[in-house]
CSV table of C-alpha atoms and ligand atoms in Angstrom, one decimal:
chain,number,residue,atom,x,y,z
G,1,UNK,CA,88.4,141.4,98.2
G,2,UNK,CA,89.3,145.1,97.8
G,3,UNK,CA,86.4,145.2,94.6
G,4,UNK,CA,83.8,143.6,97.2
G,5,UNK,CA,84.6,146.5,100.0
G,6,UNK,CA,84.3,149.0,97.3
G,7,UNK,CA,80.9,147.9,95.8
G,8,UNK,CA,80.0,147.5,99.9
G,9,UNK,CA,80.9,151.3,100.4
G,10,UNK,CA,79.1,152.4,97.0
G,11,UNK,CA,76.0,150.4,98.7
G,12,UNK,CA,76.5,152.5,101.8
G,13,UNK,CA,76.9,155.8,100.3
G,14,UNK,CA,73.8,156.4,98.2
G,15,UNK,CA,74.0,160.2,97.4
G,16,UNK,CA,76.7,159.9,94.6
G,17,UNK,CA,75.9,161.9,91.3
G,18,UNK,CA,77.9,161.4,88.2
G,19,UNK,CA,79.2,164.1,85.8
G,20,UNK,CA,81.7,162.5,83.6
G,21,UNK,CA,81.1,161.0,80.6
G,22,UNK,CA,83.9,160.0,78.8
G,23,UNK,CA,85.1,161.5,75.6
G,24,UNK,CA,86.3,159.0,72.8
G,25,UNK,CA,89.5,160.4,71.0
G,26,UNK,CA,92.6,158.6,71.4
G,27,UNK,CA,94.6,162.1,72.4
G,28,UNK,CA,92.3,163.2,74.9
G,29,UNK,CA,92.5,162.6,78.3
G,30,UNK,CA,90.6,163.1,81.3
G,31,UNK,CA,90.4,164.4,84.7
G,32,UNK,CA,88.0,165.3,87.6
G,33,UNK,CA,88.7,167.2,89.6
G,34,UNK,CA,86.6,168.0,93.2
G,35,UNK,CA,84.8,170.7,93.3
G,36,UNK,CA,86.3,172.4,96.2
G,37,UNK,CA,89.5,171.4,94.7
G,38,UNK,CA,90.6,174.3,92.6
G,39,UNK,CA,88.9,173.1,89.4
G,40,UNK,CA,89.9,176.8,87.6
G,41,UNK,CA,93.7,176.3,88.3
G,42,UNK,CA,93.1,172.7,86.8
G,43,UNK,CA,91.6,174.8,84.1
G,44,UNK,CA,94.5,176.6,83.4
G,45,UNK,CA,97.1,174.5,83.8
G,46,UNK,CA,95.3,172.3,81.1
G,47,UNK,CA,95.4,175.2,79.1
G,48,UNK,CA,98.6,175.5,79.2
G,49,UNK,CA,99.7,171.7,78.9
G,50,UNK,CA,97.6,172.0,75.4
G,51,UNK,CA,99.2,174.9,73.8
G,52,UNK,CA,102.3,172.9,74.9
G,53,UNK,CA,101.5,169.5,73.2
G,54,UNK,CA,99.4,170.2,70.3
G,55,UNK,CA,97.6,167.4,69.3
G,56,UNK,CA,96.4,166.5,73.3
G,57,UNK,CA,92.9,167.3,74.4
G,58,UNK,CA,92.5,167.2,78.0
G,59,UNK,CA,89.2,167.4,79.6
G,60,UNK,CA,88.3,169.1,82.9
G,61,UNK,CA,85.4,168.1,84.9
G,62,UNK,CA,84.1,168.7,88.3
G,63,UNK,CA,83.3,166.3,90.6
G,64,UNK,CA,81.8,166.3,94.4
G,65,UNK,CA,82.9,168.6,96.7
G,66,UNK,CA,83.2,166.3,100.0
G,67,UNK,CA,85.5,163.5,99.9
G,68,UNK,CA,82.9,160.7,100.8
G,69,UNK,CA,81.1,161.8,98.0
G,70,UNK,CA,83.9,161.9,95.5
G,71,UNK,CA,84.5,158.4,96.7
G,72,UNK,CA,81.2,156.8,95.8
G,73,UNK,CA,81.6,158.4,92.3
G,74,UNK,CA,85.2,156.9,91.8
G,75,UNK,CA,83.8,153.4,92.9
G,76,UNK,CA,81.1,153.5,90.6
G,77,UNK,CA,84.1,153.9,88.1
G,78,UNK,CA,86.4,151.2,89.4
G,79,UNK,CA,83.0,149.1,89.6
G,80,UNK,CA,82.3,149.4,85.7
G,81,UNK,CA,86.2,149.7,85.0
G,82,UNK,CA,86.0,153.2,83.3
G,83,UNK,CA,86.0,156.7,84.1
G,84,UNK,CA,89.0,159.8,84.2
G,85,UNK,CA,92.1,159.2,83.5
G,86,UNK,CA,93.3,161.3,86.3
G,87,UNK,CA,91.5,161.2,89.5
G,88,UNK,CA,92.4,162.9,92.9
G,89,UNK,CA,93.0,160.6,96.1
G,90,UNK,CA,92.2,161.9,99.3
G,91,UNK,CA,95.6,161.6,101.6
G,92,UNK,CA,93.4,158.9,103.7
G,93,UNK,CA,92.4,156.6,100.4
G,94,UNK,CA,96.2,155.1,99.1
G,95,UNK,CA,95.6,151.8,101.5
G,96,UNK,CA,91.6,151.1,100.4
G,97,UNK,CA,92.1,152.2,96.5
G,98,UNK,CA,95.4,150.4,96.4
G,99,UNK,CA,94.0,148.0,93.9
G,100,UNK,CA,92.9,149.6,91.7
G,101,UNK,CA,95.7,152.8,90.9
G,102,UNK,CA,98.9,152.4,88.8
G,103,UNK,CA,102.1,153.0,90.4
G,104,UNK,CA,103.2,155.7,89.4
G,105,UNK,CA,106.9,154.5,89.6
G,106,UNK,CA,106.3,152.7,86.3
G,107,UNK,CA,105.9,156.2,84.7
G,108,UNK,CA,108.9,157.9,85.8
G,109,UNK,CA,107.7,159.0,89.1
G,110,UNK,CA,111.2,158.2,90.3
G,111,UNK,CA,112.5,161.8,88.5
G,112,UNK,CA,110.2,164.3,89.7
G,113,UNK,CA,109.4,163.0,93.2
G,114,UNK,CA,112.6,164.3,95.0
G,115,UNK,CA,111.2,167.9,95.3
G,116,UNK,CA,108.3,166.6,97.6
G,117,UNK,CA,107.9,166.6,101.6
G,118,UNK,CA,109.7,162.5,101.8
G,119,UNK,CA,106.6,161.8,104.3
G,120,UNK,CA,104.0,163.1,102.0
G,121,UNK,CA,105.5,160.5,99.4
G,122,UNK,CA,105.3,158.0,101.6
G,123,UNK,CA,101.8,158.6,102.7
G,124,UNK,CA,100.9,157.8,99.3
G,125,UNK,CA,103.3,154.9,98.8
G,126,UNK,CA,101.4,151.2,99.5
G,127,UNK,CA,103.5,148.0,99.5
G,128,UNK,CA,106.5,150.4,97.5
G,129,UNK,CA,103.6,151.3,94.4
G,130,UNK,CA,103.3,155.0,94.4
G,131,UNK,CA,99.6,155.7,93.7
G,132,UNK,CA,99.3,159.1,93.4
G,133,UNK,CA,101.4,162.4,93.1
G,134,UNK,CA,101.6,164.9,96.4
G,135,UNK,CA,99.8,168.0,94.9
G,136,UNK,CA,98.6,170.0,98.2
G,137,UNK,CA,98.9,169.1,101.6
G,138,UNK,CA,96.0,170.3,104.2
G,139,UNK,CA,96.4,170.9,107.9
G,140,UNK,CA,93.4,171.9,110.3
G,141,UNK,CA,93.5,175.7,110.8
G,142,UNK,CA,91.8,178.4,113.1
G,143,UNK,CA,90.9,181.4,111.2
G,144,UNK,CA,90.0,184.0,113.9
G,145,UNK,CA,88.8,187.7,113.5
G,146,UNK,CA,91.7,190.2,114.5
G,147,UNK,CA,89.6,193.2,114.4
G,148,UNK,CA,87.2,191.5,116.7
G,149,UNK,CA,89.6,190.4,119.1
G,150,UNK,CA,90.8,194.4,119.2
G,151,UNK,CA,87.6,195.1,119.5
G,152,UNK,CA,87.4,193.6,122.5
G,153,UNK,CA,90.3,193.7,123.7
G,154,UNK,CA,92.1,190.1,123.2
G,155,UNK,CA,95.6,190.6,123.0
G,156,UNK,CA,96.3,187.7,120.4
G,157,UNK,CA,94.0,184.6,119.0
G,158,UNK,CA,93.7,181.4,121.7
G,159,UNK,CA,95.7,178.9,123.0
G,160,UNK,CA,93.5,176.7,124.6
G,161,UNK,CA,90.0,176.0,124.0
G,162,UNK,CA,88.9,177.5,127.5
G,163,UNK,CA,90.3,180.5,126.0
G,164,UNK,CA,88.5,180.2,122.7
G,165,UNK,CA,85.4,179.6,124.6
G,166,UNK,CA,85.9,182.7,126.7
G,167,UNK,CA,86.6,185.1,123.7
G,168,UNK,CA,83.6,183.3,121.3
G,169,UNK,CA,81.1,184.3,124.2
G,170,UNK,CA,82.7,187.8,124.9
G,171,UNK,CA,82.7,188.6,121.0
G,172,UNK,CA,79.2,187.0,120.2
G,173,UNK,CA,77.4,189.0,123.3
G,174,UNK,CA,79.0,192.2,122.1
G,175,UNK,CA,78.0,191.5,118.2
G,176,UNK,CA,74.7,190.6,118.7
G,177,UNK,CA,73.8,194.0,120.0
G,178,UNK,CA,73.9,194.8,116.5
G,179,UNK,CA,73.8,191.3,115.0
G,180,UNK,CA,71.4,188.7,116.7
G,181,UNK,CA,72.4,186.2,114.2
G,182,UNK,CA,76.4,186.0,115.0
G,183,UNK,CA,77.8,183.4,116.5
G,184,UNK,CA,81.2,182.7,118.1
G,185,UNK,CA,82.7,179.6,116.5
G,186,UNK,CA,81.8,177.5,113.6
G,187,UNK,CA,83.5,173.8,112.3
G,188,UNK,CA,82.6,171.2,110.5
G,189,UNK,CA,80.3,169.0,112.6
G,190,UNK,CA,78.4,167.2,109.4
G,191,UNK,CA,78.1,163.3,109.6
G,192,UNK,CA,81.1,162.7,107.5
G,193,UNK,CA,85.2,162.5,107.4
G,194,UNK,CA,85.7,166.1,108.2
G,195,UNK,CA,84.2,165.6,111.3
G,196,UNK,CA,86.3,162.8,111.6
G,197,UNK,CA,89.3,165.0,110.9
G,198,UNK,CA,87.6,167.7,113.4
G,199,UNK,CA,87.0,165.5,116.5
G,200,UNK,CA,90.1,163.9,115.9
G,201,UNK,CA,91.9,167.2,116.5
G,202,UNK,CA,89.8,167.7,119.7
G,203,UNK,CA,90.6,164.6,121.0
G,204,UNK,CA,94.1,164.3,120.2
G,205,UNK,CA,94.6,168.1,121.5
G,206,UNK,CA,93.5,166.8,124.8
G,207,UNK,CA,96.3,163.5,125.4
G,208,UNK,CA,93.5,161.6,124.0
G,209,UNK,CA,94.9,159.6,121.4
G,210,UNK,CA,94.2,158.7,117.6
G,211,UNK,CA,91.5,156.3,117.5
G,212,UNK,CA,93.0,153.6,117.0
G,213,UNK,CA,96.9,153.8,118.0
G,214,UNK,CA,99.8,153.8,115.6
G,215,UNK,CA,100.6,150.1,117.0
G,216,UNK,CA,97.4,149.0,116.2
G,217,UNK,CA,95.0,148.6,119.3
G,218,UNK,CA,91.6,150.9,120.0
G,219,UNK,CA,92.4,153.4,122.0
G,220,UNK,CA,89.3,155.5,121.4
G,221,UNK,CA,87.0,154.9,124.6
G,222,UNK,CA,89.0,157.0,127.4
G,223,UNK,CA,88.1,159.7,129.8
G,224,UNK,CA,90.3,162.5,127.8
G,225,UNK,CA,88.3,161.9,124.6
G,226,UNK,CA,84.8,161.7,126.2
G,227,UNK,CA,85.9,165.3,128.1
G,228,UNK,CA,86.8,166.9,124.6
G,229,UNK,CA,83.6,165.5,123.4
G,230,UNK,CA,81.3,166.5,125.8
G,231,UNK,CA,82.5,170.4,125.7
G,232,UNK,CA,82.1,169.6,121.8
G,233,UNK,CA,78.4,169.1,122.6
G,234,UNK,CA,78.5,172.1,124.9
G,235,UNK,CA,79.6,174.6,121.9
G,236,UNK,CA,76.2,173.7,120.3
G,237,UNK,CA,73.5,176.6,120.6
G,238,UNK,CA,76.1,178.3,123.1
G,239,UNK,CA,79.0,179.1,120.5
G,240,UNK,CA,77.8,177.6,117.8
G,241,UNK,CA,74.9,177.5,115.4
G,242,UNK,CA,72.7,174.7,115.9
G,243,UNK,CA,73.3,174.0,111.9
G,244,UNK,CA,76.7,173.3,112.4
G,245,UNK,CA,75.8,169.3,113.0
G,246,UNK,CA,75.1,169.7,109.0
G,247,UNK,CA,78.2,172.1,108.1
G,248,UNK,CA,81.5,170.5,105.7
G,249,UNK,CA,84.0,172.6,105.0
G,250,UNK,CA,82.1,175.4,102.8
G,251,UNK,CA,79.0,175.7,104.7
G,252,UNK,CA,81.7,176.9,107.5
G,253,UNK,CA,83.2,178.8,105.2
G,254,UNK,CA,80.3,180.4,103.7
G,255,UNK,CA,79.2,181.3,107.0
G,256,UNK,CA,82.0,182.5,109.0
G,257,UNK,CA,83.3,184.4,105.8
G,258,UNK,CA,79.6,186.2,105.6
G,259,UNK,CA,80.8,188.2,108.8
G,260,UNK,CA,78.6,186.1,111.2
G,261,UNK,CA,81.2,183.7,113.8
G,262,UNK,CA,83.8,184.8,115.1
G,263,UNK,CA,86.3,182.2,114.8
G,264,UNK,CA,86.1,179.0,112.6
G,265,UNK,CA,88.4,175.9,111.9
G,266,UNK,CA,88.9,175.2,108.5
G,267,UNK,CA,92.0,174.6,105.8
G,268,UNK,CA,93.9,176.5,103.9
G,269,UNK,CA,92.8,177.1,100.7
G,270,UNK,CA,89.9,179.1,102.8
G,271,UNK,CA,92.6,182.2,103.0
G,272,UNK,CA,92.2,182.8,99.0
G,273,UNK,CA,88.6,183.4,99.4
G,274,UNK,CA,88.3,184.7,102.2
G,275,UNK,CA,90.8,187.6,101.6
G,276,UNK,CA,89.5,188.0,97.8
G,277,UNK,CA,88.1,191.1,96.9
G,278,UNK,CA,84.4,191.9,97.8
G,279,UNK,CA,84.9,189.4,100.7
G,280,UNK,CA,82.9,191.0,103.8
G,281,UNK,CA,86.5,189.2,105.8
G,282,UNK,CA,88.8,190.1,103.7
G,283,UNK,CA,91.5,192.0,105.5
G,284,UNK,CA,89.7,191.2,108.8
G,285,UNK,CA,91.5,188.1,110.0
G,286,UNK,CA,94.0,186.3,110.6
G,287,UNK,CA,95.3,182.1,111.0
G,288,UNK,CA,96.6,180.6,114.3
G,289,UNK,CA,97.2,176.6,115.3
G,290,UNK,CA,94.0,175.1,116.9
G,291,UNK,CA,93.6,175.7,120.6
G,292,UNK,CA,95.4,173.2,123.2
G,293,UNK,CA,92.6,171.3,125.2
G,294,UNK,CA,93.6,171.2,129.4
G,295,UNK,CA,95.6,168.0,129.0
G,296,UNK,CA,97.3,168.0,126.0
G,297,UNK,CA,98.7,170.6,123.3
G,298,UNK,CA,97.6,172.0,119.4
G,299,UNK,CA,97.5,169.9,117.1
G,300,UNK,CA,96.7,170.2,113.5
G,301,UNK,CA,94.7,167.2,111.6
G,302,UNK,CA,96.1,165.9,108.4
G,303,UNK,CA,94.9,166.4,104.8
G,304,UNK,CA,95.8,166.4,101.7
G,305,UNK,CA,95.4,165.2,98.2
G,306,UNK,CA,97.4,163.4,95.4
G,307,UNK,CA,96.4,162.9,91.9
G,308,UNK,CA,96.8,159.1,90.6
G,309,UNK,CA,95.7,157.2,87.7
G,310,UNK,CA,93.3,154.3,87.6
G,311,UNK,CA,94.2,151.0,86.2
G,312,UNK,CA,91.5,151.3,83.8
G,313,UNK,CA,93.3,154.2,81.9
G,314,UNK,CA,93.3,153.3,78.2
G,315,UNK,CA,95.8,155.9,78.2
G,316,UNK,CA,98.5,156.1,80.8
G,317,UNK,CA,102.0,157.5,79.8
G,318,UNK,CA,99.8,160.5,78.9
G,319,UNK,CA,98.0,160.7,81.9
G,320,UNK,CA,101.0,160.5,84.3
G,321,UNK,CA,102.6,163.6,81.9
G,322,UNK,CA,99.6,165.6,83.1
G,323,UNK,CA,100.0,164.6,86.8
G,324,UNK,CA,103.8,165.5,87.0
G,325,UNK,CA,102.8,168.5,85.3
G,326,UNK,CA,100.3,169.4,87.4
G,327,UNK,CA,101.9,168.9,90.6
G,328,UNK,CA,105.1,170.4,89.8
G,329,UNK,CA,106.9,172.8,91.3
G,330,UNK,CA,105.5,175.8,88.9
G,331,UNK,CA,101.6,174.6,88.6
G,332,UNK,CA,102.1,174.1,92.3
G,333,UNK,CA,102.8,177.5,92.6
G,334,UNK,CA,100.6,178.6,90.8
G,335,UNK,CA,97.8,177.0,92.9
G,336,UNK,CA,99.8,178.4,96.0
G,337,UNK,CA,99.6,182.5,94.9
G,338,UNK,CA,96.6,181.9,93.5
G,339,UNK,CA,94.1,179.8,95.5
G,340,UNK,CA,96.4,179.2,99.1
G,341,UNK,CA,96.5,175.4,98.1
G,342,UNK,CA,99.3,174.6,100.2
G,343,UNK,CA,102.2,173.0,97.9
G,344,UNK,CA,103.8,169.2,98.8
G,345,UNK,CA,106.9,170.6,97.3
G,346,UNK,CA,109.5,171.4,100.1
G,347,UNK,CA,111.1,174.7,98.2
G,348,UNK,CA,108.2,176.4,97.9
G,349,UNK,CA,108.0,177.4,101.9
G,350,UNK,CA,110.8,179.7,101.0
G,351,UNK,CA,109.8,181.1,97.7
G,352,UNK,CA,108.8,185.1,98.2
G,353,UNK,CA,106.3,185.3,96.1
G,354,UNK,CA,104.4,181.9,97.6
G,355,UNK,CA,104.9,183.7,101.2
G,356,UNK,CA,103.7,186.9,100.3
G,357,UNK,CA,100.7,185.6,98.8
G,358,UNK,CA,100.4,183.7,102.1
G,359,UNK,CA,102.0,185.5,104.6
G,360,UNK,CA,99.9,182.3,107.2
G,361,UNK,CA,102.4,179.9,105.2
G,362,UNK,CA,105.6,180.6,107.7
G,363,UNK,CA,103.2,179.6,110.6
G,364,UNK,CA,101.8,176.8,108.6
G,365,UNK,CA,105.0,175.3,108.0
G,366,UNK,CA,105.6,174.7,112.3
G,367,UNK,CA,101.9,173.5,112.5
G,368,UNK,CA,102.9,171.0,109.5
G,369,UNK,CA,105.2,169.5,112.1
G,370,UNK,CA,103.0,169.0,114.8
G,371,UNK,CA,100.1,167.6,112.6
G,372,UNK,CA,97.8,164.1,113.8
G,373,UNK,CA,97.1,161.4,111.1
G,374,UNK,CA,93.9,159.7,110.8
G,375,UNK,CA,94.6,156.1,111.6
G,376,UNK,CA,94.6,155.1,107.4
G,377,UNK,CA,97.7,153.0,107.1
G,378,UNK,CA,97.1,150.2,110.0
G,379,UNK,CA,98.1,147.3,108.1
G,380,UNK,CA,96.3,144.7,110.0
G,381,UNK,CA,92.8,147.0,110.6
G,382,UNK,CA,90.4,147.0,107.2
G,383,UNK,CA,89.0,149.5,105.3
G,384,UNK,CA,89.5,152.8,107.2
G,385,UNK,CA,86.6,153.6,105.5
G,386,UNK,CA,84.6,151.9,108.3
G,387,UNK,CA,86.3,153.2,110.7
G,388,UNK,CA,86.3,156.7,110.0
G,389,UNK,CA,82.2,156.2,109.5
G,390,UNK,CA,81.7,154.3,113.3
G,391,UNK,CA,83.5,157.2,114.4
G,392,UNK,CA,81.7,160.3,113.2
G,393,UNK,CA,78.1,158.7,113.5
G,394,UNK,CA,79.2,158.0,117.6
G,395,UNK,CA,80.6,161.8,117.5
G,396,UNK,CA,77.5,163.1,115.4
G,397,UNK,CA,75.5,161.0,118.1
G,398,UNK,CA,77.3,163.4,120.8
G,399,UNK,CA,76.8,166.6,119.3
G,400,UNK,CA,73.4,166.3,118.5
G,401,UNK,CA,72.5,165.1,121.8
G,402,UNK,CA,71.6,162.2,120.8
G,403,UNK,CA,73.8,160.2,123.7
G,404,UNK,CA,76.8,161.2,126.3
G,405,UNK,CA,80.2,160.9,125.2
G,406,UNK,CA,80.6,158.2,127.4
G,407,UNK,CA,78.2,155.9,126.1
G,408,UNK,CA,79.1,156.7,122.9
G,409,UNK,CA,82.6,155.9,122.7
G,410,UNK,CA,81.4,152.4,125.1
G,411,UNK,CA,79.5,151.5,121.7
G,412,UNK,CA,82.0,153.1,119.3
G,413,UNK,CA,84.7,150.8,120.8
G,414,UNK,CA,83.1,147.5,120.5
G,415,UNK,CA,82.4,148.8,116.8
G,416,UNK,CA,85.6,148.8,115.9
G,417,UNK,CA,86.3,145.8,117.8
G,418,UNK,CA,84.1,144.1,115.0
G,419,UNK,CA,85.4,146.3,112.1
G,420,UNK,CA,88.9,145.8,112.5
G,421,UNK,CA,89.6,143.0,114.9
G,422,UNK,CA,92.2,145.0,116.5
G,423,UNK,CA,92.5,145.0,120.5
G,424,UNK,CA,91.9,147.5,123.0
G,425,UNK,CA,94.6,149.6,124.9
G,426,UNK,CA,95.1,152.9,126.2
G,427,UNK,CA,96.0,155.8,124.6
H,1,LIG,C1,90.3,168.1,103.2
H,1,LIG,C2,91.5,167.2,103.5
H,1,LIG,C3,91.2,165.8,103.4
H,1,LIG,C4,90.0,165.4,104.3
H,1,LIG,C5,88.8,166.3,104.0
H,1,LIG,C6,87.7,166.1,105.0
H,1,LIG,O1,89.9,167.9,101.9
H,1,LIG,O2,92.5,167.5,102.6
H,1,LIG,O3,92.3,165.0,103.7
H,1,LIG,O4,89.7,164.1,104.2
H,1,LIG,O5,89.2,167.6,104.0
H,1,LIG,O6,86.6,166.8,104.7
């Protein structure tokens, strides 16, 4: 069944690429690794692992940068039963890739897994099999410009999106005496699962639920989720670009950290970059929790990423070395100082040099507590998949104007009503 959905999904998602090719030696192994993912640490960390166990190759290579696309690619492996050893599962995947990971608990898992946030574990725990390692978490962040709120005279970053909406159009009047280009607020408004991530951060922040409700019935099509989404469409060519209907996570990125928005949501390995030498940002901002919408409070969506090993691994024991070595506490932080990747493993919140690499990281660990989950783990709803796609196409359909919120989520909940045969409730 699981192999049917997957070639399904490959069929639907036709702008895969491939970039691995396997390499033939019995030592070697192999990993990809996304290419917003911190390939370079990966890099390093193989290095390492090498000059540590002479005799094992280990190869690095990049794959997509967006998780949809990294999926098509790992189905097209699963598909023809051959690919990386090592492959890196979205937080969202464990329930649809299920069939075709190891657990992890046959490799000694059981050792090294203590050290890790227990929920995180769990996230990536299906039917007791342990399919992939914790090896950064991700929670939806608002990176704002503190010397532009000085500038014009904000006392401190918002806490409700009225407020954000307020400052974006003070700040991007000011700026564009000087700047006709800037803008107030960019996100990631793309066709694709960060916009699922981002709208369900806008709609939860406003009481209006999680899609589909922890218990298992639609909740999507209610009057606090069409409100969030109609001041969504709103932002559009007031606060922000027109382009941002085509902007993942490093168009935003590329855009807000060029000194043109003011404010932008994003994750946290952006604070690396951002702050990195030569960046026009750097020392120019600062992280807050996402703005409360008039009904409801911040919220945070989740993220994050594991790394797991396919059952077609002709070498696993090896493989699963590399993965507990990779997301230990040491590599992890590594990836922490270095590149902001925010560790799984608990001790590292308290670690000095961690902090003052990432001074954000005592705020992050409050706004880790107060996070939203996509709804991934319903038992009795299918592929999430599906779901997560009826829901950014009706929110894409919003933003570009294409139809009201209202109809939108009218159509979006008979949708789902077909995808998952789940019933209909309020939030
Ligand atoms: C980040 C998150 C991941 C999410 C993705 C959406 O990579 O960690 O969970 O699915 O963004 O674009």
């Amino acid at each position: 069944m699981k192999m049917m959905r997957l070639t399904v999904i490959l069929a639907m998602l036709l702008n895969f690429g491939m970039v691995f090719a396997q390499e033939a030696e019995n030592v070697t192994i192999s990993i990809m690794v996304g290419a917003s993912s911190g390939v370079d640490t990966v890099r390093q960390a193989a290095q390492q692992y090498m000059e540590q166990n002479p005799g094992v190759t280990i190869g690095v290579s990049e794959g997509s940068e967006r998780t949809d696309d990294l999926l098509a690619e790992y189905s097209l492996f699963f598909d023809r039963q051959s690919g990386p050893d090592i492959i890196q599962l979205d937080v969202i995947w464990p329930g649809d890739l299920a069939a075709f990971m190891l657990d992890l608990n046959d490799y000694g898992a059981e050792e090294v897994i203590e050290a890790h946030f227990p929920a995180i574990i769990d996230s990536y725990t299906v039917d007791g099999k342990l399919l992939a390692m914790p090896w950064f978490t991700d929670a939806g962040l608002l990176y704002y410009r503190s010397d532009l709120l000085e500038k014009y005279g904000f006392d401190g970053p918002p806490a409700t999106w009225d407020e954000l909406e307020a400052m974006a159009t003070a700040i991007q009047e000011g700026e564009r005496a000087d700047n006709p280009d800037f803008w107030g607020f960019v996100f990631q408004g793309r066709a694709y699962e960060g916009l699922t991530v981002n709208a369900l951060e806008w709609i939860a922040s406003n009481d209006g639920g999680t899609i589909i409700s922890p218990e298992g019935a639609i909740t999507i099509n209610n009057d606090n989720a069409a409100e969030m989404l109609t001041r969504a469409a709103n932002w559009i060519d007031n606060i922000s670009p027109e382009a941002v209907v085509g902007f993942a996570e490093e168009e935003s990125r590329n855009f807000w950290q060029a000194g043109r928005a003011a404010f932008m949501r994003n994750w946290p390995y952006v604070y690396s970059l951002a702050n990195a030498e030569g960046s026009p940002v750097a020392g120019k901002f600062a992280i807050a929790p996402l703005p409360a919408g008039p009904l409801g409070q911040s919220v945070a969506g989740l993220g994050g990423w594991g790394l797991g090993i396919p059952s077609y691994s002709q070498n696993p024991e090896l493989a699963a070395d590399f993965v507990f070595f990779l997301t230990s506490p040491e590599m992890q932080k590594l990836r922490a100082t270095e590149s902001s990747f925010a560790p799984t493993v608990q001790n590292l919140y308290q670690d000095a040099e961690v902090l003052a690499a990432n001074p954000f990281y005592n705020d992050l660990r409050e706004i880790l507590n107060s996070t939203v989950a996509r709804p991934s783990d319903i038992s009795s709803a299918s592929s999430y998949r599906f779901i997560s796609i009826a829901f950014f196409q009706a929110v894409h359909s919003v933003l570009t104007g294409e139809r009201t919120a209202e109809e939108a989520l009218e159509i979006l909940e008979s949708d789902l009503e077909v995808i998952t045969g789940l019933p209909i409730a309020s939030p």
